[in-house]
Amino acid sequence: MSKSIQALRERRDSLAKNLNDLVDQEKNPKWGPELQNQYDTAMREISDIDAQIKRHNDAINAIAAGAAERCGISD
């Protein structure tokens, strides 16, 4: 079962905040392999979440377009 769009957005927001903290030079003045790995992992998850949200939105738009077409509504 896929996650709701809201849950995906909340997870993405959390990851983005954590990334901001991670790259904050005052909090992490010495960037090394461990921090780079955390950064790369978070960025991959954000990209995956973005793709999931896009799929949800594309499906919603396709459903709406089909409903509008059946009702004779055009842009």
mmCIF file with all atom_site columns, C-alpha atoms in Angstrom, residues 1-2 8 10 14 17 22 28 31 34 39-40 45 49 56-57 60 64-65 67 69-70 74:
data_model
loop_
_atom_site.group_PDB
_atom_site.id
_atom_site.type_symbol
_atom_site.label_atom_id
_atom_site.label_alt_id
_atom_site.label_comp_id
_atom_site.label_asym_id
_atom_site.label_entity_id
_atom_site.label_seq_id
_atom_site.pdbx_PDB_ins_code
_atom_site.Cartn_x
_atom_site.Cartn_y
_atom_site.Cartn_z
_atom_site.occupancy
_atom_site.B_iso_or_equiv
_atom_site.pdbx_formal_charge
_atom_site.auth_seq_id
_atom_site.auth_comp_id
_atom_site.auth_asym_id
_atom_site.auth_atom_id
_atom_site.pdbx_PDB_model_num
ATOM 1  C CA . MET A 1 1  ? 0.000   0.000  0.000   1.00 0.00 ? 1  MET A CA 1
ATOM 2  C CA . SER A 1 2  ? 1.369   3.373  -0.924  1.00 0.00 ? 2  SER A CA 1
ATOM 3  C CA . LEU A 1 8  ? 5.164   11.673 1.917   1.00 0.00 ? 8  LEU A CA 1
ATOM 4  C CA . GLU A 1 10 ? 5.824   15.318 5.908   1.00 0.00 ? 10 GLU A CA 1
ATOM 5  C CA . SER A 1 14 ? 11.678  16.214 7.820   1.00 0.00 ? 14 SER A CA 1
ATOM 6  C CA . LYS A 1 17 ? 15.250  19.979 7.639   1.00 0.00 ? 17 LYS A CA 1
ATOM 7  C CA . LEU A 1 22 ? 23.683  18.465 8.291   1.00 0.00 ? 22 LEU A CA 1
ATOM 8  C CA . ASN A 1 28 ? 29.344  20.249 11.207  1.00 0.00 ? 28 ASN A CA 1
ATOM 9  C CA . TRP A 1 31 ? 32.750  17.404 6.379   1.00 0.00 ? 31 TRP A CA 1
ATOM 10 C CA . GLU A 1 34 ? 30.304  9.794  7.180   1.00 0.00 ? 34 GLU A CA 1
ATOM 11 C CA . TYR A 1 39 ? 23.771  13.482 2.845   1.00 0.00 ? 39 TYR A CA 1
ATOM 12 C CA . ASP A 1 40 ? 23.738  11.138 -0.159  1.00 0.00 ? 40 ASP A CA 1
ATOM 13 C CA . GLU A 1 45 ? 15.245  9.303  -0.276  1.00 0.00 ? 45 GLU A CA 1
ATOM 14 C CA . ILE A 1 49 ? 9.664   10.709 -2.343  1.00 0.00 ? 49 ILE A CA 1
ATOM 15 C CA . HIS A 1 56 ? 0.219   10.443 -7.126  1.00 0.00 ? 56 HIS A CA 1
ATOM 16 C CA . ASN A 1 57 ? -0.314  13.884 -8.673  1.00 0.00 ? 57 ASN A CA 1
ATOM 17 C CA . ILE A 1 60 ? -5.048  12.504 -9.748  1.00 0.00 ? 60 ILE A CA 1
ATOM 18 C CA . ALA A 1 64 ? -9.703  14.672 -13.099 1.00 0.00 ? 64 ALA A CA 1
ATOM 19 C CA . ALA A 1 65 ? -9.095  15.077 -16.836 1.00 0.00 ? 65 ALA A CA 1
ATOM 20 C CA . ALA A 1 67 ? -13.984 13.179 -15.355 1.00 0.00 ? 67 ALA A CA 1
ATOM 21 C CA . GLU A 1 69 ? -13.995 15.053 -20.419 1.00 0.00 ? 69 GLU A CA 1
ATOM 22 C CA . ARG A 1 70 ? -16.978 12.895 -19.521 1.00 0.00 ? 70 ARG A CA 1
ATOM 23 C CA . SER A 1 74 ? -12.756 21.808 -21.170 1.00 0.00 ? 74 SER A CA 1
#
